[in-house]
CSV table of C-alpha atoms and ligand atoms in Angstrom, one decimal:
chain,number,residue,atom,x,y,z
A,1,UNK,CA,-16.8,-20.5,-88.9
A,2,UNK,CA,-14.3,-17.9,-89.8
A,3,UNK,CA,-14.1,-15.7,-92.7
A,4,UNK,CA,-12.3,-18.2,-95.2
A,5,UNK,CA,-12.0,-17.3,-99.1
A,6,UNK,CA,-11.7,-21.2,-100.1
A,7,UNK,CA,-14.7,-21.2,-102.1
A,8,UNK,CA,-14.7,-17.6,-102.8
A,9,UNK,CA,-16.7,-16.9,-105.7
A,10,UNK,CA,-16.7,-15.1,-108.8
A,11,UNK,CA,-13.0,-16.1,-109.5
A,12,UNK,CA,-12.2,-14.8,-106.6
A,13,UNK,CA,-13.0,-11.3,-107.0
A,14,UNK,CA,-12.9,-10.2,-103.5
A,15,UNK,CA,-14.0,-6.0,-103.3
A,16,UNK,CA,-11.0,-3.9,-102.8
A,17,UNK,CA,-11.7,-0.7,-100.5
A,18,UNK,CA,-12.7,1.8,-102.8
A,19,UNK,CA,-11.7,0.0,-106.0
A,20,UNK,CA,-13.8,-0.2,-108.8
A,21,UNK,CA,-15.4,-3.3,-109.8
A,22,UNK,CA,-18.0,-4.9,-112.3
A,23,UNK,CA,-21.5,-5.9,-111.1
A,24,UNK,CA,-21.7,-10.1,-111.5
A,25,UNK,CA,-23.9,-11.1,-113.4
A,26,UNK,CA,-25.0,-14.9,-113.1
A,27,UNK,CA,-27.5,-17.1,-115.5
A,28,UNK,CA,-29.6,-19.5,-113.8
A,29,UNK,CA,-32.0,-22.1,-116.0
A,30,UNK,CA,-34.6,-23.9,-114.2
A,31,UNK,CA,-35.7,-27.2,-115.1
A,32,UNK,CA,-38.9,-27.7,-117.4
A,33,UNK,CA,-41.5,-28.0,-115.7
A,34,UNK,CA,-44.2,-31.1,-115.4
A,35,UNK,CA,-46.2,-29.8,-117.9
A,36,UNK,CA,-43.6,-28.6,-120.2
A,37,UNK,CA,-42.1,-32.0,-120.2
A,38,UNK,CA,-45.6,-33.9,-120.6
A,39,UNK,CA,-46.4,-31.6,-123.4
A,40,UNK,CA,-42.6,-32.2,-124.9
A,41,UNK,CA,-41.8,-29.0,-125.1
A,42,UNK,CA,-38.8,-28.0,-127.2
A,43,UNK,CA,-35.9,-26.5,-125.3
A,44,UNK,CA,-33.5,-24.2,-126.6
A,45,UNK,CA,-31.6,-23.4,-124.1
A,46,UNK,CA,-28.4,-25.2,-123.8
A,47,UNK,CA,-25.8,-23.9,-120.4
A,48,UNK,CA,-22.3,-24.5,-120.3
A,49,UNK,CA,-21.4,-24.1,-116.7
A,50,UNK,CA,-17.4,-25.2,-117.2
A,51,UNK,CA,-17.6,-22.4,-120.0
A,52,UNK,CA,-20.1,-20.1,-117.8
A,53,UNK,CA,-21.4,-19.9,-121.4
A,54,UNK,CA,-25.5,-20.2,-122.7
A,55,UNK,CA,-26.6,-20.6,-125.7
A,56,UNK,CA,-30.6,-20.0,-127.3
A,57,UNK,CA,-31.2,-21.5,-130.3
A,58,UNK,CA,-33.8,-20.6,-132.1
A,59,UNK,CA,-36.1,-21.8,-134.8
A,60,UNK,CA,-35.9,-19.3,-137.9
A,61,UNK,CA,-39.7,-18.7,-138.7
A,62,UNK,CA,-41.1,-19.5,-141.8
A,63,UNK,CA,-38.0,-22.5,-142.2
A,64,UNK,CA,-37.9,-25.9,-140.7
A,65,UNK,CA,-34.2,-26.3,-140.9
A,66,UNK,CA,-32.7,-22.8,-140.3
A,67,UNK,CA,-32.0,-22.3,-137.2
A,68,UNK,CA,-30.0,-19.3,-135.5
A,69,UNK,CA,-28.0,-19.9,-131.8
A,70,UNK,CA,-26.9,-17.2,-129.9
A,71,UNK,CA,-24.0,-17.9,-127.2
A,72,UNK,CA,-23.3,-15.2,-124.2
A,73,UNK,CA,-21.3,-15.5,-121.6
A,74,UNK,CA,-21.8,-14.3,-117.7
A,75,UNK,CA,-19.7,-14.5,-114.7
A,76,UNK,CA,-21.2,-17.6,-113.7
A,77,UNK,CA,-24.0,-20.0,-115.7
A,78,UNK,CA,-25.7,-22.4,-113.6
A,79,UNK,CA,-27.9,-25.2,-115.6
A,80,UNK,CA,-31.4,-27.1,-115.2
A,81,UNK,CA,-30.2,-29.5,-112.4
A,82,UNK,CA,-28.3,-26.8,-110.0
A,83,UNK,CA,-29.0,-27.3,-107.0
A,84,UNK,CA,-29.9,-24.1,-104.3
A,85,UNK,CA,-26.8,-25.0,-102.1
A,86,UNK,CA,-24.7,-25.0,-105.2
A,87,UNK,CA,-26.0,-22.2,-106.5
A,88,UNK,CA,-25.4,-20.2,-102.4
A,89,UNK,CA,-21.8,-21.8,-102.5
A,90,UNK,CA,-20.5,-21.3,-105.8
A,91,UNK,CA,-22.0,-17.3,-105.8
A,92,UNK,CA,-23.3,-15.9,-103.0
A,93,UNK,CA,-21.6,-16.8,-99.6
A,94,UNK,CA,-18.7,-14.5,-100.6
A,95,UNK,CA,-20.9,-11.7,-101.2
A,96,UNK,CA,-22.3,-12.1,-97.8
A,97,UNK,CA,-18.5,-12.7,-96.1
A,98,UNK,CA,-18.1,-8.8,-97.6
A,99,UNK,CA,-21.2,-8.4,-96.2
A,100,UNK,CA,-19.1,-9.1,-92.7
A,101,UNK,CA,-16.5,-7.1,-93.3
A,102,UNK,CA,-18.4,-4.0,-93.7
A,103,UNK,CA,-18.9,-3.6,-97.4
A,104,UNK,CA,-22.5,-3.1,-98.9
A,105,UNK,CA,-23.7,-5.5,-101.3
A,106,UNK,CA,-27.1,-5.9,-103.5
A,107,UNK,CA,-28.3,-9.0,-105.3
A,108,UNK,CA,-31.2,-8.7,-107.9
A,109,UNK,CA,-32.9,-11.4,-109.2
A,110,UNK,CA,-34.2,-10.1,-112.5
A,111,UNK,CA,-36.6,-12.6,-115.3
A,112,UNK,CA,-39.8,-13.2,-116.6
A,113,UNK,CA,-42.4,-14.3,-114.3
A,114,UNK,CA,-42.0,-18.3,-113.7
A,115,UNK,CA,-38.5,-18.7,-114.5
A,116,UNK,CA,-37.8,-18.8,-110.6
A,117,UNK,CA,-36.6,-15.5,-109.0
A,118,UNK,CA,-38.6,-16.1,-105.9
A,119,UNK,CA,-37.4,-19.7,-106.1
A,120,UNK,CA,-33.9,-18.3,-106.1
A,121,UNK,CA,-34.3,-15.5,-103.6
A,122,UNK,CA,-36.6,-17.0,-100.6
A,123,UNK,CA,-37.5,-20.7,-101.9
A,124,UNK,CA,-38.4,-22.8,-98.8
A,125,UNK,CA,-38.3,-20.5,-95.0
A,126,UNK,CA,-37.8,-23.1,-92.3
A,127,UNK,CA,-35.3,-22.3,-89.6
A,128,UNK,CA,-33.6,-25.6,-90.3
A,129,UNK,CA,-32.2,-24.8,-93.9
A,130,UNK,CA,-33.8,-27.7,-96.0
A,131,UNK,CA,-32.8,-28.3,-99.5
A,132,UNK,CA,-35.1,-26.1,-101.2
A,133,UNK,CA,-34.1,-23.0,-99.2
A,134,UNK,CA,-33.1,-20.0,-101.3
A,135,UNK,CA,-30.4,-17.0,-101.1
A,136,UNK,CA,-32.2,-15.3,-97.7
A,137,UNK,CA,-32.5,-17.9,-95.2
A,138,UNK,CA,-28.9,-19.5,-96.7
A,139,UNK,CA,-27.7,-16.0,-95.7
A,140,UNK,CA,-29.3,-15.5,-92.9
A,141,UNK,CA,-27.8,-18.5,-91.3
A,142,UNK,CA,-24.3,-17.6,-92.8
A,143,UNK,CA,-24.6,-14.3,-91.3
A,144,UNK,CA,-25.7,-15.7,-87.5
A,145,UNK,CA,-22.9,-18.7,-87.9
A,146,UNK,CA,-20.4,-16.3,-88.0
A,147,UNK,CA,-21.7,-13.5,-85.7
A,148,UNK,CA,-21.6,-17.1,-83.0
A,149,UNK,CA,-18.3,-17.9,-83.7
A,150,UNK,CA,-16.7,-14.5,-83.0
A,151,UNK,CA,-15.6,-12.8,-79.6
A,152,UNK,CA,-17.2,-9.2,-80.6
A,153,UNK,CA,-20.1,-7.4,-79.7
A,154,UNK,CA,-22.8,-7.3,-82.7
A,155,UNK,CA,-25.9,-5.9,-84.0
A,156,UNK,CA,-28.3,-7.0,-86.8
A,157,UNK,CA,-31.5,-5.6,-87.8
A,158,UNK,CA,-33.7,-6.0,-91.0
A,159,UNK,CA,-36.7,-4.6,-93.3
A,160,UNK,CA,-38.6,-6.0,-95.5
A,161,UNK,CA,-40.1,-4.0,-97.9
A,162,UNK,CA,-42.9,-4.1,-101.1
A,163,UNK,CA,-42.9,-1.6,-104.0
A,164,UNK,CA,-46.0,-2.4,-106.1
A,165,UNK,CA,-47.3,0.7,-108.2
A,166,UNK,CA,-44.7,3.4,-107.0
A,167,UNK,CA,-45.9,2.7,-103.4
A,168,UNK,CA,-43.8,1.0,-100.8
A,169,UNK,CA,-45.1,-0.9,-98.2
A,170,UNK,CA,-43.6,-2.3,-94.9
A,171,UNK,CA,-44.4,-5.9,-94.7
A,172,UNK,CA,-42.8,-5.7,-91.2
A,173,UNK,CA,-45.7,-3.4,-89.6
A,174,UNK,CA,-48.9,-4.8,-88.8
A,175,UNK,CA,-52.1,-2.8,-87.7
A,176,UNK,CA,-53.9,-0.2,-90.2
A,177,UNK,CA,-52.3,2.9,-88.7
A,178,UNK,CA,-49.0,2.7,-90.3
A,179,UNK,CA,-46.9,5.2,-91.5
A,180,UNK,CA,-45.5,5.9,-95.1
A,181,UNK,CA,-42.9,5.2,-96.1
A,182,UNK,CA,-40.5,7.6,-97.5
A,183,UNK,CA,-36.7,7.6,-99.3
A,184,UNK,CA,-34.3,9.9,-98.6
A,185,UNK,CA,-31.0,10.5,-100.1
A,186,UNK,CA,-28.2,11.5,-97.5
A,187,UNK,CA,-24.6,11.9,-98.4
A,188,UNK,CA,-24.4,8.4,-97.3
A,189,UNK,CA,-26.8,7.0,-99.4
A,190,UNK,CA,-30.5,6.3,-99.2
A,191,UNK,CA,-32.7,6.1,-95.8
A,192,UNK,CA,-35.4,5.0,-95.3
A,193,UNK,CA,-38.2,6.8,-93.1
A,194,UNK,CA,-41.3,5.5,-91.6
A,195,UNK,CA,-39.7,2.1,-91.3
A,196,UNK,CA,-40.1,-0.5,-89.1
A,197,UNK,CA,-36.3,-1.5,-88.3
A,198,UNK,CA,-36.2,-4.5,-85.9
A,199,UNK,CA,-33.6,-5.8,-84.2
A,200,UNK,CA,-33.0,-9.4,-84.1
A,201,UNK,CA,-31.0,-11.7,-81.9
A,202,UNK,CA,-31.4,-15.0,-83.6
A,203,UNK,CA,-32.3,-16.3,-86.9
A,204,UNK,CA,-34.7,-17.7,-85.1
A,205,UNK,CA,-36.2,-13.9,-84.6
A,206,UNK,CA,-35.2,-12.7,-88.7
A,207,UNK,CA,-37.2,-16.2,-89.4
A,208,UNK,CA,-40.0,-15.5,-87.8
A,209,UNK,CA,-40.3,-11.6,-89.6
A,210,UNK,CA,-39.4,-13.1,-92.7
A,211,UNK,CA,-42.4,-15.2,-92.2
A,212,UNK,CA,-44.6,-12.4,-91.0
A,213,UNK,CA,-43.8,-10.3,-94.3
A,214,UNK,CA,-44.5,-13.1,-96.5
A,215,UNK,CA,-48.1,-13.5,-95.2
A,216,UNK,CA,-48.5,-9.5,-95.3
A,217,UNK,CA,-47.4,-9.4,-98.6
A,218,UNK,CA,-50.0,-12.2,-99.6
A,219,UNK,CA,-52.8,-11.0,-97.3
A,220,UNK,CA,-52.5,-7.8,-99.7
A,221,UNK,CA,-52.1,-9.4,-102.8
A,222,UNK,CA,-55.7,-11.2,-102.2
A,223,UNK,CA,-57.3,-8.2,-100.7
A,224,UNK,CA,-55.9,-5.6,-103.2
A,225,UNK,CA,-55.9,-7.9,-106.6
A,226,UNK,CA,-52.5,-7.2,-106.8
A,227,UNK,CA,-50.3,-9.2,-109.2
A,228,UNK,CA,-47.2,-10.6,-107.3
A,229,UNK,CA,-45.7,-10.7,-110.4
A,230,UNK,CA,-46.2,-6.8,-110.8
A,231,UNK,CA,-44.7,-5.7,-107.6
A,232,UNK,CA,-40.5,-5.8,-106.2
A,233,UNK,CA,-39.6,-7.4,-102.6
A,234,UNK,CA,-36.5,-5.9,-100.6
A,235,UNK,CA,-35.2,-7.8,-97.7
A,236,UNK,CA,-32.5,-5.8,-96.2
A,237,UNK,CA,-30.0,-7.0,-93.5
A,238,UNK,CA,-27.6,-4.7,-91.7
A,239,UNK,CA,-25.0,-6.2,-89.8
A,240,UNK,CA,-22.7,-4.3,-87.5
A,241,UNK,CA,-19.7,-5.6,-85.4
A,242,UNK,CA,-17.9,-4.1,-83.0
A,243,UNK,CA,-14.4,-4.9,-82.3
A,244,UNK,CA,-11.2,-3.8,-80.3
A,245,UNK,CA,-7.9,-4.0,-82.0
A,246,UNK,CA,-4.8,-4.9,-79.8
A,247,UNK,CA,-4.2,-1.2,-79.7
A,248,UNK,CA,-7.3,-0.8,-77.8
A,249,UNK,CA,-9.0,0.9,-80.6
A,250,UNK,CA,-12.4,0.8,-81.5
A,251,UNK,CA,-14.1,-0.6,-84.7
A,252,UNK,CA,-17.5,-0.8,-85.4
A,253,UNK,CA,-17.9,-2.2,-89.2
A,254,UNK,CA,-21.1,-2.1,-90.7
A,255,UNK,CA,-22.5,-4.0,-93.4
A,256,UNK,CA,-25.5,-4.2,-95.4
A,257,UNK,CA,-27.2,-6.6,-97.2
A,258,UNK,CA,-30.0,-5.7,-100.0
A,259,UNK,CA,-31.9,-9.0,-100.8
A,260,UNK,CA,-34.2,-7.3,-103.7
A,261,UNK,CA,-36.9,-10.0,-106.0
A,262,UNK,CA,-37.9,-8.1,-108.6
A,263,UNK,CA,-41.2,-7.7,-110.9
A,264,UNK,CA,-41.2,-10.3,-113.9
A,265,UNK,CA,-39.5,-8.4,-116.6
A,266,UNK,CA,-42.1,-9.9,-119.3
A,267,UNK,CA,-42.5,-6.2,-120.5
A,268,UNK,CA,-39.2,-4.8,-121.0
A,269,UNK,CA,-37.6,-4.7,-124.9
A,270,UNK,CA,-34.3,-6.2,-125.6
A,271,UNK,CA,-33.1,-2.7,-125.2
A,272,UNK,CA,-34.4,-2.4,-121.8
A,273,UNK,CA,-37.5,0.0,-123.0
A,274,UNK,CA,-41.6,-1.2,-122.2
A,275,UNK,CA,-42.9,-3.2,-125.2
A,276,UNK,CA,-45.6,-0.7,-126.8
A,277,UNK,CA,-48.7,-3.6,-126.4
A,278,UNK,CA,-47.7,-3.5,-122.6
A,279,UNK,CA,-47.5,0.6,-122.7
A,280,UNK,CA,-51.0,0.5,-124.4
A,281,UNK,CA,-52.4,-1.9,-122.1
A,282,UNK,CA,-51.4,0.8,-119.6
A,283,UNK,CA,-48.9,-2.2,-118.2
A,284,UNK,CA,-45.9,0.5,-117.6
A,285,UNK,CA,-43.5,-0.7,-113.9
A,286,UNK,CA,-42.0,2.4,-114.0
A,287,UNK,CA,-39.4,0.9,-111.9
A,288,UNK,CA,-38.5,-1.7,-113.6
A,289,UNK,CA,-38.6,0.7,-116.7
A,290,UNK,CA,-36.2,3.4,-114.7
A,291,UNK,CA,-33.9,0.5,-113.6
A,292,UNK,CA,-33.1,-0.2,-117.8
A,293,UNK,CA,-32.6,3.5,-118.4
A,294,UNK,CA,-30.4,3.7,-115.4
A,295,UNK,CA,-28.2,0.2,-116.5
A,296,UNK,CA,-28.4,1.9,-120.3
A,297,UNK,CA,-27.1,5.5,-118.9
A,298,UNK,CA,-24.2,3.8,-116.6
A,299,UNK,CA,-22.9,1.4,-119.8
A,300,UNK,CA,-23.3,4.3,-121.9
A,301,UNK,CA,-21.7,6.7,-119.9
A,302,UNK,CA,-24.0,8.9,-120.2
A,303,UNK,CA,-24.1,12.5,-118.0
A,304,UNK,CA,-27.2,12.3,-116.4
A,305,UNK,CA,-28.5,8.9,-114.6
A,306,UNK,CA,-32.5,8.8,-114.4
A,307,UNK,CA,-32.1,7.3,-110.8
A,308,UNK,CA,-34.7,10.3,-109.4
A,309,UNK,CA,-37.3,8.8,-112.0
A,310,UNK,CA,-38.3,6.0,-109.4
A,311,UNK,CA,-38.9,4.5,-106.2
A,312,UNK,CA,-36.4,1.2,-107.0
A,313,UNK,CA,-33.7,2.9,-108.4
A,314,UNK,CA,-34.1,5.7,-105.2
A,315,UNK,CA,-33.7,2.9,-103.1
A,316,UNK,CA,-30.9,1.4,-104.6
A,317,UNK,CA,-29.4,4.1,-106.3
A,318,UNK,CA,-26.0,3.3,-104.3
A,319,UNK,CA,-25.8,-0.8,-106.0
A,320,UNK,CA,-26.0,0.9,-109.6
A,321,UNK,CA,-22.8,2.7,-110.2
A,322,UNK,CA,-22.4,3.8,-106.7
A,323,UNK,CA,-20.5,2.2,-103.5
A,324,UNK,CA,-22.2,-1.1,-103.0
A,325,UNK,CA,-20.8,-4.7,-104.7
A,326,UNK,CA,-23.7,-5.9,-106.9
A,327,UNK,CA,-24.6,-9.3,-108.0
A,328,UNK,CA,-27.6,-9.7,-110.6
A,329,UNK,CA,-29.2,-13.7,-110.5
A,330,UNK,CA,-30.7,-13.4,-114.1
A,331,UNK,CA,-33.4,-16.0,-114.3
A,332,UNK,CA,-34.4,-17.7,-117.4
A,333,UNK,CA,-36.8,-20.7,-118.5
A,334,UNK,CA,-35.8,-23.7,-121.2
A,335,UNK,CA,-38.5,-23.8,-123.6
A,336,UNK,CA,-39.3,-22.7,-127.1
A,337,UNK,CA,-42.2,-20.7,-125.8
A,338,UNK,CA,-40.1,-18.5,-123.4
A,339,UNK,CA,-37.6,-18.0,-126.3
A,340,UNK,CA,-38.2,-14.3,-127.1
A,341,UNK,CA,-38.1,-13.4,-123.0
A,342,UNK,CA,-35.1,-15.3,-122.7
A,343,UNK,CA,-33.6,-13.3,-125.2
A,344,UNK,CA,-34.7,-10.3,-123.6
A,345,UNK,CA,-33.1,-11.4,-120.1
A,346,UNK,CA,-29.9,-12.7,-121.6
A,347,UNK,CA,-29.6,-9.0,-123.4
A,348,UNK,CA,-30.4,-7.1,-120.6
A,349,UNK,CA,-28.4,-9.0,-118.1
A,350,UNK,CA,-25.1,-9.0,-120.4
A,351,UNK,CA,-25.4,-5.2,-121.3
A,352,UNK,CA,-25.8,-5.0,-116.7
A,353,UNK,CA,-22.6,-6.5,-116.8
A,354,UNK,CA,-20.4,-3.6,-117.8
A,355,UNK,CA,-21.9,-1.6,-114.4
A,356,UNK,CA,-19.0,-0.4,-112.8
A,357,UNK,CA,-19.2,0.0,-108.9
A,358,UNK,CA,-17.0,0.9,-106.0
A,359,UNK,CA,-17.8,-0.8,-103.1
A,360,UNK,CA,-15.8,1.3,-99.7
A,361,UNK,CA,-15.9,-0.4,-96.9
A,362,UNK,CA,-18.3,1.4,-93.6
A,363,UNK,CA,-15.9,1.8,-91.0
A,364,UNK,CA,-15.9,3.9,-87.7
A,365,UNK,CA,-12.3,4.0,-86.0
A,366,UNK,CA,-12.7,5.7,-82.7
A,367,UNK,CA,-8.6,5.5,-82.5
A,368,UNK,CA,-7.9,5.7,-78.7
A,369,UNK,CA,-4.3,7.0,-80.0
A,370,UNK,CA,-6.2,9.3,-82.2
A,371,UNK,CA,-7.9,10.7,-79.5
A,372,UNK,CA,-4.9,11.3,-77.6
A,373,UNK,CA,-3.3,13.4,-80.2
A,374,UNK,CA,-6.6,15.4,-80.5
A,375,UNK,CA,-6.4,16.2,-77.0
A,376,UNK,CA,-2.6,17.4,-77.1
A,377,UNK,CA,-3.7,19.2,-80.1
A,378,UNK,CA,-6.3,20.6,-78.2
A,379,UNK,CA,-3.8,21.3,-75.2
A,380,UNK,CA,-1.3,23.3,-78.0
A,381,UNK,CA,-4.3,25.5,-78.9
A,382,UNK,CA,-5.0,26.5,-76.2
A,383,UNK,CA,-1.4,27.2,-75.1
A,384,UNK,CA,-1.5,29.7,-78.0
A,385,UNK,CA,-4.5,31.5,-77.1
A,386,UNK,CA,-3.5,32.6,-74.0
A,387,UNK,CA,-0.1,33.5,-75.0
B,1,LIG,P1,-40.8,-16.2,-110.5
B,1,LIG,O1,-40.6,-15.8,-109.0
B,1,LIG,O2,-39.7,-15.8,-111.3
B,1,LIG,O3,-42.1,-15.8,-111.0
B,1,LIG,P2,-41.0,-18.8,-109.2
B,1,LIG,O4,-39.8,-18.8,-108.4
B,1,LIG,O5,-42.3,-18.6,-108.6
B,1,LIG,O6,-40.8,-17.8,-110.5
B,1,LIG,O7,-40.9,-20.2,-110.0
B,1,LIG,C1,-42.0,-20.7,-110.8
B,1,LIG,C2,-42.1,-22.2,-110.6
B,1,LIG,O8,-40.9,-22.9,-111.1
B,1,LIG,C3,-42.2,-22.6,-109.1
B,1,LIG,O9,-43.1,-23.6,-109.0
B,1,LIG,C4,-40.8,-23.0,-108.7
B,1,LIG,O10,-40.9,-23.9,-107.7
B,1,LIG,C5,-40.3,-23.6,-110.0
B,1,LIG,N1,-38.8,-23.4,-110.1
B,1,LIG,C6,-38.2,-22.3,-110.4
B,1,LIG,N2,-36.9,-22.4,-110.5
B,1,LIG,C7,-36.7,-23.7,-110.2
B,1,LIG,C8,-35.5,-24.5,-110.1
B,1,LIG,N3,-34.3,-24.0,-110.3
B,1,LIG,N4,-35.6,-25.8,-109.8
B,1,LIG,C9,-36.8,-26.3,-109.5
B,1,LIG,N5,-38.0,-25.6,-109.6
B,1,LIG,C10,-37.9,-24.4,-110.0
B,2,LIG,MG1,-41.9,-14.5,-107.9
């Protein structure tokens, strides 16, 4: 399938080389579940996907009949009954066509715990895409469809990485003896060292890892008495293509895909700070914590952007204010008793929206013409020393 902007998303807002543009931020409401509707929940939430508008309507305490709505609007609202191919359509396949074309690009799925970011991000991992499958195998196959239909030489490779505690883990190494993982900032951005890059041929292969993480990440949760809920998951795709204009010049465009499910945001303050019964329960994700004062510094404008403060905003420093295109899935539930966490999450994600990022495009020209010029450069130099 080639690179077609049909059902390019986010009003068609296609990245610009070097232009600045907003992070998206898109609303998703999953469907009350079993229990919610046996127990006849109330639901508040009411989404306006022609509108991309939401509104929480809440019960004022203490009054039977007040009650006080809220309406925000994001780049893209997506109700109860949206459907994961919908939701990959309508959103995400354009990010991944930049993706192709050599641009950088993050999405974040950011909510309370049970309001479906894993749903989102992973949902069902079968090689054949089934209904339920979520953003990463959806892009996955995008990304080998295309790499098939082309006539150029191309690479991809992918991580997949934990951070639970300040500690990152490889969920692509197996054995005990593995080494730690460490960020580093470049003037290209962040690397990563002690990381298990493998190269896959297939999505068959990138399946079959993705697979393999999963079960290390849940082998650790048992044996550790970790809290998935407590810990982020990156899943990072790099895609490189190499291609030969009709000048005979080289290209190699590389793009890269961060695929990032964070911790449930339950402890985080309308205003992006930990709730002090969390902080005194010693419950503190200092990377989830960083990530608000990072969003906060950016909309504010502030000088100095904590990004140093921790691991996830290290590794990600470039999708916040920097050179990738960023898209943030925030997740929310229906019900009266998620109402103050939904408020949190609509909050935070609107304030996210005023990010402003600009995404550049990675790519190596090896002009052959440009060569040639170097050389008769080259040639005129040294014409000039010896006279
Ligand atoms: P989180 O990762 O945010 O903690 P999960 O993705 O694990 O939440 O979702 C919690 C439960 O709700 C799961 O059983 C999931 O299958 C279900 N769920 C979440 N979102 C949806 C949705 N949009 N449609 C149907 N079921 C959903
Ligand atoms: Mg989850």
């Amino acid at each position: 399938k080639p690179l077609s902007r049909a059902n390019s998303a986010m009003g068609g807002a296609k990245s610009e080389d070097g232009v600045y543009a907003n992070v998206q931020v898109i609303l998703r409401c999953r469907p009350p579940s079993k229990e919610e509707l046996a127990a006849r929940t109330q639901q508040v939430v009411r989404c306006d996907e022609a509108m991309r508008a939401v509104t929480l309507t809440q019960q004022v305490p203490g009054s039977k009949a007040a009650q006080q709505t809220r309406t925000y609007h994001f780049d893209k609202v997506f109700p109860p009954d949206t459907t994961q191919e919908k939701l990959y359509g309508s959103a995400i396949s354009s990010i991944v066509e930049e993706v192709l074309e050599g641009f950088n690009c993050t999405i974040f799925a950011y909510g309370q715990t049970g309001t479906g970011k894993t749903h989102t991000m992973t949902g069902d991992i079968t090689e054949e895409l089934s209904a339920g499958a979520g953003v990463i195998p959806r892009a996955i196959h995008q990304i080998f469809n295309y790499l098939d239909s082309i006539n150029s030489e191309y690479s991809v490779k992918c991580s997949y990485l934990e951070l639970y505690n300040e500690e990152i883990t490889d969920l692509l190494t197996v054995g005990a003896d593995v080494p730690k993982v460490r960020i580093m900032e470049d003037r290209g951005g962040t690397a990563l060292a002690g990381i298990e890059e493998s190269i896959v041929k297939s999505s068959k292969e990138i399946f079959a890892l993705l697979e393999q993480g999963s079960a290390k990440r849940r082998t650790a949760e048992t044996l550790l008495n970790k809290q998935s809920s407590r810990s982020h998951s990156v899943f990072i795709v790099t895609v490189s293509v190499r291609e030969v204009t009709p000048e005979g010049d080289e290209v190699i465009r590389v793009g890269k895909l961060y695929l990032v499910d964070l911790a449930g945001s339950e402890n985080i303050t309308r205003s992006g700070a930990v709730e002090q019964r969390a902080k005194e329960a010693g419950n503190i994700n200092k990377s989830l914590l960083t990530l608000g004062r990072v969003i906060t510094a950016l909309v504010e404008g502030q000088g100095h952007v904590p990004y140093r403060d921790s691991k996830l905003t290290r590794l990600l420093r470039d999708s916040l204010g920097g050179k990738t295109k960023t898209c943030i899935i925030a997740t929310i539930a229906p019900t009266v008793l998620c109402q103050e966490e939904t408020l949190s999450t609509l909050d935070y994600a609107h304030r996210a929206k005023n990010i402003k990022n600009k995404p550049e495009v990675n790519a190596k020209i090896s002009k052959t013409t440009h060569l040639k010029e170097m050389n008769f450069e080259i040639e005129k130099l040294k014409q000039m020393l010896i006279a």
